[in-house]
Tab-separated table of C-alpha atoms in Angstrom:
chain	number	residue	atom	x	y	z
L	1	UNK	CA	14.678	-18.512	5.762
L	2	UNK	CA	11.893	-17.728	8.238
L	3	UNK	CA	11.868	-18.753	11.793
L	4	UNK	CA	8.923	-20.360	13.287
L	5	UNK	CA	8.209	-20.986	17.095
L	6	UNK	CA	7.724	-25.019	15.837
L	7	UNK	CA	10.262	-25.396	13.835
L	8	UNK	CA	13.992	-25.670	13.993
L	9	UNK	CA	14.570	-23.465	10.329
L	10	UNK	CA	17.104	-21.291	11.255
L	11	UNK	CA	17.297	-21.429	14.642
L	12	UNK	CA	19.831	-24.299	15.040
L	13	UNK	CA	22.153	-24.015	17.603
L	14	UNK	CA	19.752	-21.441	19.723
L	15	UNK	CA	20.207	-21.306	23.286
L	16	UNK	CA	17.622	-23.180	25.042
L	17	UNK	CA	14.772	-21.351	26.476
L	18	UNK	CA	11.676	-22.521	28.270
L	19	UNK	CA	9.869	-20.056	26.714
L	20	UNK	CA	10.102	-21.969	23.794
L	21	UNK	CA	7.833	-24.614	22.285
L	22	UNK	CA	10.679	-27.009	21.406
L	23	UNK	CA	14.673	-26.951	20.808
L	24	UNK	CA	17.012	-27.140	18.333
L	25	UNK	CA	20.193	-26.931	20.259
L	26	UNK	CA	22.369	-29.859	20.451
L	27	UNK	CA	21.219	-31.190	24.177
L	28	UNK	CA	17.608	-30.894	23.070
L	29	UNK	CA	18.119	-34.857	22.656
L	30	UNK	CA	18.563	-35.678	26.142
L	31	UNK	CA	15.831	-33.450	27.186
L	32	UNK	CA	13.949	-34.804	24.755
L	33	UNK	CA	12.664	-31.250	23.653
L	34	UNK	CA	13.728	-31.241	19.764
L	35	UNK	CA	11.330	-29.584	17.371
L	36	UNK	CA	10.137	-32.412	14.880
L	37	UNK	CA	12.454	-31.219	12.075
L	38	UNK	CA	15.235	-31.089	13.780
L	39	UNK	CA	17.233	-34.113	12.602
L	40	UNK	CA	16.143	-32.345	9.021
L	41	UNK	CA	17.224	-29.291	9.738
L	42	UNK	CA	20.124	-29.127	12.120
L	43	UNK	CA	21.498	-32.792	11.829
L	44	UNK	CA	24.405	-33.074	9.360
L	45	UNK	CA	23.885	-32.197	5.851
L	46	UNK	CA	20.452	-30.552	6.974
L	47	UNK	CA	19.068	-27.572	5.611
L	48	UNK	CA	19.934	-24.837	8.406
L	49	UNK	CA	23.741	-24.781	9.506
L	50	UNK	CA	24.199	-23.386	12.985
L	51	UNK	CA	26.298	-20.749	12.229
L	52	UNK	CA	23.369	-18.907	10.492
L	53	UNK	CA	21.259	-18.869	13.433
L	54	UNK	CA	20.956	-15.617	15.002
L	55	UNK	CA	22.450	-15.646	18.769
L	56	UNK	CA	20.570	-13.349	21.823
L	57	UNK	CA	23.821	-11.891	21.659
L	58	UNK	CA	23.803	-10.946	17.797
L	59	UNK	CA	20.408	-9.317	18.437
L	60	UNK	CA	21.837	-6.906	21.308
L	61	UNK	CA	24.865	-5.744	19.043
L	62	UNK	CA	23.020	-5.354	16.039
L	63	UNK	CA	19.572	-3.303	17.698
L	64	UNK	CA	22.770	-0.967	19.432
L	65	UNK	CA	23.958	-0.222	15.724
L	66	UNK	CA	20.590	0.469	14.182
L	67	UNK	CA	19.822	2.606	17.315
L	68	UNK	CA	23.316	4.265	16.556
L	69	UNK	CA	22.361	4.869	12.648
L	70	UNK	CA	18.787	5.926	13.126
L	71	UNK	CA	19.858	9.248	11.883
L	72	UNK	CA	16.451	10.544	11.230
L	73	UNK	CA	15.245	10.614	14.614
L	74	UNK	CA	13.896	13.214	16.351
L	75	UNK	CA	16.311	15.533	18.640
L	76	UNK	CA	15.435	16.442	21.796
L	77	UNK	CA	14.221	19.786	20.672
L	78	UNK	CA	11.839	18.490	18.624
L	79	UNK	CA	9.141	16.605	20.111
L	80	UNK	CA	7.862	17.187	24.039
L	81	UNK	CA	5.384	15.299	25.400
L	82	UNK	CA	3.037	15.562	28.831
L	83	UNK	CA	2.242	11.700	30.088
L	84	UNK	CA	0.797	13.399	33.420
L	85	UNK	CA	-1.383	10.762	34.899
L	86	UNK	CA	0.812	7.180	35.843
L	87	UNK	CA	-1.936	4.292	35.820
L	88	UNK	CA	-1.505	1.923	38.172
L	89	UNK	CA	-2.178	-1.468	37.205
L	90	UNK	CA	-5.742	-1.585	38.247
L	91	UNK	CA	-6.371	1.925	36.356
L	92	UNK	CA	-5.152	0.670	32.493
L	93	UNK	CA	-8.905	-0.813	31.965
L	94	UNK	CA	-10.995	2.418	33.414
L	95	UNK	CA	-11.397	4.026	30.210
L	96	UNK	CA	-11.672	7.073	32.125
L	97	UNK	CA	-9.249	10.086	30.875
L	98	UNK	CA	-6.726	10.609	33.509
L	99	UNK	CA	-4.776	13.064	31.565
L	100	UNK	CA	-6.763	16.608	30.114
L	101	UNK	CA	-4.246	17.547	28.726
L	102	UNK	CA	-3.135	16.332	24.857
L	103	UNK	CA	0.182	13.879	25.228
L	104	UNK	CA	2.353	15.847	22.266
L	105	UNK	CA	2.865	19.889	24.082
L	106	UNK	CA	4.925	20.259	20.365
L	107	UNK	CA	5.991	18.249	17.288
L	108	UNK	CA	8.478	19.628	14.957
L	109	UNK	CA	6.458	19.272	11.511
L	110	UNK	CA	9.574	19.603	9.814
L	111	UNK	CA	10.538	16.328	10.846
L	112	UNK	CA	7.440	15.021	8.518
L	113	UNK	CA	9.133	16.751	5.208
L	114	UNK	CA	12.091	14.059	5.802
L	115	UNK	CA	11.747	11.354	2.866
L	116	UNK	CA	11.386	8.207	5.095
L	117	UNK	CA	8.463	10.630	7.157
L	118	UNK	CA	6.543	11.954	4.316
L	119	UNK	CA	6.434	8.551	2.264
L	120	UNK	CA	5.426	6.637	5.460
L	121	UNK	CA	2.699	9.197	6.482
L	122	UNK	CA	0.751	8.976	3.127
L	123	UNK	CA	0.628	5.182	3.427
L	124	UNK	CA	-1.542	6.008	6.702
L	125	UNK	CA	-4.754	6.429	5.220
L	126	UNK	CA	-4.944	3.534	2.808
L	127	UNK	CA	-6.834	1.538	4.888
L	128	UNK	CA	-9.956	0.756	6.463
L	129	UNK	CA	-9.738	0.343	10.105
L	130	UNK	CA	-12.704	-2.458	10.947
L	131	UNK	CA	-11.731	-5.785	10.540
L	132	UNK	CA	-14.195	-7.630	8.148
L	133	UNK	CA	-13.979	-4.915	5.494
L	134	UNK	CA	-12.627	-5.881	2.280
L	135	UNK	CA	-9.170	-3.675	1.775
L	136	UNK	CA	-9.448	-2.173	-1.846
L	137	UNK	CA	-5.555	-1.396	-2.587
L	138	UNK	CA	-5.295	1.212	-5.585
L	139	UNK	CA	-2.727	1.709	-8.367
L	140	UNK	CA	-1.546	5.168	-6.172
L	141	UNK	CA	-1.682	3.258	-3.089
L	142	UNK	CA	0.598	0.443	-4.502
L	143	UNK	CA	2.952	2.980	-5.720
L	144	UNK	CA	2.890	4.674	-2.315
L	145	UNK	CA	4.084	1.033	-0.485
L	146	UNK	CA	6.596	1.076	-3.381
L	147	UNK	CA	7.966	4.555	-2.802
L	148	UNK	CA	8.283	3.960	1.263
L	149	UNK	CA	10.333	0.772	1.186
L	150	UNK	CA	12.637	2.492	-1.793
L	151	UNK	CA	13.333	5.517	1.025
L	152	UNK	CA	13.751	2.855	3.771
L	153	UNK	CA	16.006	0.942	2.263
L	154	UNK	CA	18.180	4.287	1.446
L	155	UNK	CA	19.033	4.356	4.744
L	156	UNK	CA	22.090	3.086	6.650
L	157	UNK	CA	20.180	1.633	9.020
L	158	UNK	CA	18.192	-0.849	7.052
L	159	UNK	CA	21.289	-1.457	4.771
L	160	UNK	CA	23.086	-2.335	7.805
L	161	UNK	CA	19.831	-4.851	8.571
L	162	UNK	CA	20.085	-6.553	5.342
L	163	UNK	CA	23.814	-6.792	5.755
L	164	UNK	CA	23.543	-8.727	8.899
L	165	UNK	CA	20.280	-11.019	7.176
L	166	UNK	CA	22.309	-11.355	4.273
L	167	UNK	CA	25.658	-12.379	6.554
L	168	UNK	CA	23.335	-15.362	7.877
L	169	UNK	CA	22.171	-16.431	4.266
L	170	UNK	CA	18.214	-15.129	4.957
L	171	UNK	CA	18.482	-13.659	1.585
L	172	UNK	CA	20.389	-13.590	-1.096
L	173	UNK	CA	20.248	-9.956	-2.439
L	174	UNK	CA	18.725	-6.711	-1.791
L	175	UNK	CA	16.175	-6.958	-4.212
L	176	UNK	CA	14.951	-10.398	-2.997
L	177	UNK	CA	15.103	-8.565	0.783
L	178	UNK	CA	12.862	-5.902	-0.422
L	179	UNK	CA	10.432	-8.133	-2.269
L	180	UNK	CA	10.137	-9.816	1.099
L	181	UNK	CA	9.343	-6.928	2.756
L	182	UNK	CA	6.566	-5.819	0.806
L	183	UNK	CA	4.893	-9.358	1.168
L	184	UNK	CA	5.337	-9.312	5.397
L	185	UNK	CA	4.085	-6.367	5.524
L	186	UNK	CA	1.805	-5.345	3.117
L	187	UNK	CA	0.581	-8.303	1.895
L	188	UNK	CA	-3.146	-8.586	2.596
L	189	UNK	CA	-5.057	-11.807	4.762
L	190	UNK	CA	-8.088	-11.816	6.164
L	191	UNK	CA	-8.967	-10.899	10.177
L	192	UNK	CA	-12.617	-11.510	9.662
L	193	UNK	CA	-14.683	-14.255	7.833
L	194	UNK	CA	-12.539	-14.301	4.521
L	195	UNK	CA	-12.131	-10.908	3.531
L	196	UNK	CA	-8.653	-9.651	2.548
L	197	UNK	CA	-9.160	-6.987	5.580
L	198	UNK	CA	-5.838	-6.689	6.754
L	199	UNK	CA	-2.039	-6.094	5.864
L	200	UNK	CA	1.056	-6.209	9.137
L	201	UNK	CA	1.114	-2.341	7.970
L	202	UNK	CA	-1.986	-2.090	8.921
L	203	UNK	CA	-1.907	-3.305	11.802
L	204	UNK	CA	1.248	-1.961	13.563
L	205	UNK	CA	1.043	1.198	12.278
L	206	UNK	CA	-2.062	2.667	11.013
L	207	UNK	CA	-4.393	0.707	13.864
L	208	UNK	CA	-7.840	-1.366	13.610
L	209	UNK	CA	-10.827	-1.580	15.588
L	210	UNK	CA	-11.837	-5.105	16.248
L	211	UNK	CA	-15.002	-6.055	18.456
L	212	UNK	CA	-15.297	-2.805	19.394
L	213	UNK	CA	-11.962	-2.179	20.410
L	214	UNK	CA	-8.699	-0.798	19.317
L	215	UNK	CA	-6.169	-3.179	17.531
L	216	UNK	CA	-2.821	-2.708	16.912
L	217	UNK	CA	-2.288	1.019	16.376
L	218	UNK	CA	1.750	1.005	17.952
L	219	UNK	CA	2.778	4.445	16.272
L	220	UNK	CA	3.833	7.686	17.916
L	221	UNK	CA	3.403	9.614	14.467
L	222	UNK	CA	0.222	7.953	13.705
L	223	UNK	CA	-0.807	9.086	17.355
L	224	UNK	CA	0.136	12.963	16.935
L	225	UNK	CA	-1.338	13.241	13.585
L	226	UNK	CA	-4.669	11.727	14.767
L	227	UNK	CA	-4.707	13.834	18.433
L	228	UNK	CA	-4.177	17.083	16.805
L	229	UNK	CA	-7.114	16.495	14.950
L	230	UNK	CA	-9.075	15.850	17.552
L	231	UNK	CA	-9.936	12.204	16.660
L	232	UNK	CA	-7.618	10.365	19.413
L	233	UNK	CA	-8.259	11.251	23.284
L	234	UNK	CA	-5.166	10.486	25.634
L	235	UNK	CA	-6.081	9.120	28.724
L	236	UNK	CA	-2.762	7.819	30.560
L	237	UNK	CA	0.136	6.180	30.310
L	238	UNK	CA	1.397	2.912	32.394
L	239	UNK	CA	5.111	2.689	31.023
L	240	UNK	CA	7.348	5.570	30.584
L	241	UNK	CA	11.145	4.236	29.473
L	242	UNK	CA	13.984	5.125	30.830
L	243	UNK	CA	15.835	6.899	27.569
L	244	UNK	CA	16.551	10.776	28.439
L	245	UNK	CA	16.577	10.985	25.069
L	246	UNK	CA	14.945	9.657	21.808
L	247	UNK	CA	13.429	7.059	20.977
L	248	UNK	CA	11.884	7.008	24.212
L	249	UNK	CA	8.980	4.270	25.006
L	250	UNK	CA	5.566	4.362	25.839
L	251	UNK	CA	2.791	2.232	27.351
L	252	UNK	CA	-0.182	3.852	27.122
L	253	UNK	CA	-3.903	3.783	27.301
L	254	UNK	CA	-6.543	5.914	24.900
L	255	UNK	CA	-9.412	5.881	22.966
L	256	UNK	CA	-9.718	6.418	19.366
L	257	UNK	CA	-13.137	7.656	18.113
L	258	UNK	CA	-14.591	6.191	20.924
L	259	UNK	CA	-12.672	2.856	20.674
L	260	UNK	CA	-10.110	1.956	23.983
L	261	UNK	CA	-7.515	1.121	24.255
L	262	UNK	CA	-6.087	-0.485	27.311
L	263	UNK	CA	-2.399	-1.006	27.040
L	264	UNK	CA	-1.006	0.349	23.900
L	265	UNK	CA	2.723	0.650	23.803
L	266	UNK	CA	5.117	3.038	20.898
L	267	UNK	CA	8.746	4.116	20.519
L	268	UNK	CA	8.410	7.933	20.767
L	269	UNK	CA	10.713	10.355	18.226
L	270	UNK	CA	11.743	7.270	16.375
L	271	UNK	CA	11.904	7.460	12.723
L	272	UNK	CA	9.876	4.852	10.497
L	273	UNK	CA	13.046	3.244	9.422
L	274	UNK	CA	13.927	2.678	12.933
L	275	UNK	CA	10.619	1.010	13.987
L	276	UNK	CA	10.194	-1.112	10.608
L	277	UNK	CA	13.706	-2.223	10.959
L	278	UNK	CA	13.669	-3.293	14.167
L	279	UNK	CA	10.130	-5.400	13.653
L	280	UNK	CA	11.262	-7.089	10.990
L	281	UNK	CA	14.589	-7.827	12.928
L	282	UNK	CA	12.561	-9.301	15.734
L	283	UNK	CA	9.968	-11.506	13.137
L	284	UNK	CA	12.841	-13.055	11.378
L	285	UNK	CA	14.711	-13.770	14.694
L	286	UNK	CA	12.525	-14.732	17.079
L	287	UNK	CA	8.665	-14.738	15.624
L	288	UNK	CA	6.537	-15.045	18.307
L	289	UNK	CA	8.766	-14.634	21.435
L	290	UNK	CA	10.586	-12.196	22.938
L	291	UNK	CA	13.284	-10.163	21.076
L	292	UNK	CA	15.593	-9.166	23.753
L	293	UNK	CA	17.312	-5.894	22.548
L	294	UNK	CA	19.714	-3.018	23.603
L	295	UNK	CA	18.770	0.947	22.595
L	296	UNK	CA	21.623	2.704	24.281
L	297	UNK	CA	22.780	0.522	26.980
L	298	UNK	CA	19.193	-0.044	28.243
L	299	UNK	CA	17.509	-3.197	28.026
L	300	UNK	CA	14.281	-4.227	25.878
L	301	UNK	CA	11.794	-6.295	24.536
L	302	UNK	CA	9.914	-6.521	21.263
L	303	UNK	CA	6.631	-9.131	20.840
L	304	UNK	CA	6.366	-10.038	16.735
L	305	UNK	CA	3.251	-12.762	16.273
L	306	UNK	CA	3.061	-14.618	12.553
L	307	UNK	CA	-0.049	-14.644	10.593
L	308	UNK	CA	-0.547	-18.668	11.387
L	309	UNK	CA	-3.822	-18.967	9.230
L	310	UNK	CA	-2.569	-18.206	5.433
L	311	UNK	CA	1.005	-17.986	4.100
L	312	UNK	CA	2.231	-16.441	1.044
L	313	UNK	CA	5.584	-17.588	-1.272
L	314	UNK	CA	6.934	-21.360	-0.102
L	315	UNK	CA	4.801	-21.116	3.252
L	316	UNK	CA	6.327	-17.790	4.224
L	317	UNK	CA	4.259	-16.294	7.283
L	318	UNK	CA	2.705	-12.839	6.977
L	319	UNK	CA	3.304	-10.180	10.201
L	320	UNK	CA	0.458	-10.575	12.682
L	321	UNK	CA	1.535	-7.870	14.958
L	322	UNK	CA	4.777	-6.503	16.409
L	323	UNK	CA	5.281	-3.868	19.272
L	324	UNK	CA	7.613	-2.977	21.596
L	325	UNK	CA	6.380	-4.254	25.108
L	326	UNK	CA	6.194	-2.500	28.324
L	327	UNK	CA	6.638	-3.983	31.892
């Protein structure tokens, strides 16, 4: 049961919100604002029943339990960072560095030995960062995608996820769950003129350059990794969340071999499970708006985007791009 921005498929009974493109609560009638399936889907007998829509105020309880079982998460002790230089919003397009000093002072490796941590990190370098380059996916690298969602879905956290998906009749098991996952997010479509050049993974996590320019790329562990090698340069930061402890949240702007980028934005200290959880929360619920969300009484958003140009299973939608936005 996927939600789309056009459609009413599980989203009857959702508040109204002019945000959206059209309505599937009962009054959308008289404001004559109904998607075009919504007698289908949300009229008597229809295919979505209300009660399995997911309410703004489901999404706030459920992102303060996840935040609350994201036991793999850094402590404070182990990760400090520097974000010296504030850009103001004139400043994020510059590409000058603001900041000479690296962004991570100190990352606990040992973190990285943790199951979820070491299976996610070898996925990193699977991939071919320019769009319009044909991804060639090995045997090992298949098993690697394999091995990550089996440590992922170990967790509490993302058992308490398919719980709640499962409560609201997305799925009907955890296998099915899983099977989904590895086709939202590692399924492969094409960016450029055809070539299968691109996964959600990818994108999110790993990065792309595109025209010149950085794409995607929304990882703090993905960032570390690639500064202490020298290969990313941290120039500023425009967004620094209010958590005084982690996950934190970070807008930021830097290059990447050379490539900018001009507002970037990560959860800082969170664990992968935490960040794929919440992503896939956010596509399922609200693809393509704004997931509102709680992390420890504070308020914020999440931006998921659906492939809209190829579809996998019975027109399932691929992940586009998801990240955690900044004011």
């Amino acid at each position: 049961l996927y939600t789309a921005p056009d459609s009413c498929e599980g989203r009857c009974g959702e508040p109204l919100s002019e945000g959206d493109e059209c309505h599937c609560h009962a009054e959308c009638g008289r404001h004559h604002s109904c998607c075009e399936d919504y007698a289908r889907h949300c009229q008597p007998g229809g295919f979505s029943r209300s009660r399995d829509s997911i309410t703004d105020q489901e999404l706030l309880e459920l992102s303060e339990q996840l935040y609350g079982l994201d036991h793999n998460k850094a402590r404070p002790s182990d990760v400090a960072i520097n974000p010296q230089h504030r850009a103001a919003p004139g400043e994020t397009g510059l590409q000058q560095d603001l900041s000479p000093q690296p962004l991570y002072r100190y990352v606990n490796e040992e973190l990285f030995s943790k199951p979820t941590y070491s299976s996610f990190i070898k996925l990193l370098d699977n991939y071919q960062r320019a769009t319009g380059r044909e991804e060639e996916v090995t045997v090992e690298e298949l098993r690697e995608q394999e091995n990550f969602l089996e440590e992922v879905m170990g967790t509490e956290l993302m058992k308490k996820l398919f719980a709640f998906l499962h409560e609201k009749n997305r799925y009907s098991s955890e296998q099915e769950f899983l099977e989904d996952l590895k086709e939202m997010w590692f399924g492969l479509y094409s960016r450029g003129d055809g070539e299968q050049d691109s996964s959600g993974f990818e994108h999110v996590f790993s990065g792309e350059v595109k025209k010149g320019k950085v794409s995607g790329f929304h990882n703090w562990i993905r960032f570390y990794l690639l500064e202490k090698q020298g290969i990313v340069n941290y120039l500023s930061h425009n967004f620094d969340g209010p958590w005084d402890t982690f996950p934190d949240v970070l807008g930021l702007q830097f290059s990447w071999d050379g490539f900018h980028k001009e507002v970037g934005s990560a959860f800082i200290g969170s664990s992968p499970e935490f960040e794929f959880g919440l992503y896939t929360l956010c596509f399922l619920a609200r693809p393509g708006r704004a997931c509102h969300l709680s992390l420890g009484g504070h308020s914020l958003s999440i931006q998921t985007y659906p492939w809209t140009k190829s579809t996998y299973g019975s027109g399932r939608r691929f992940i586009a791009t998801a990240y955690v936005m900044s004011p």
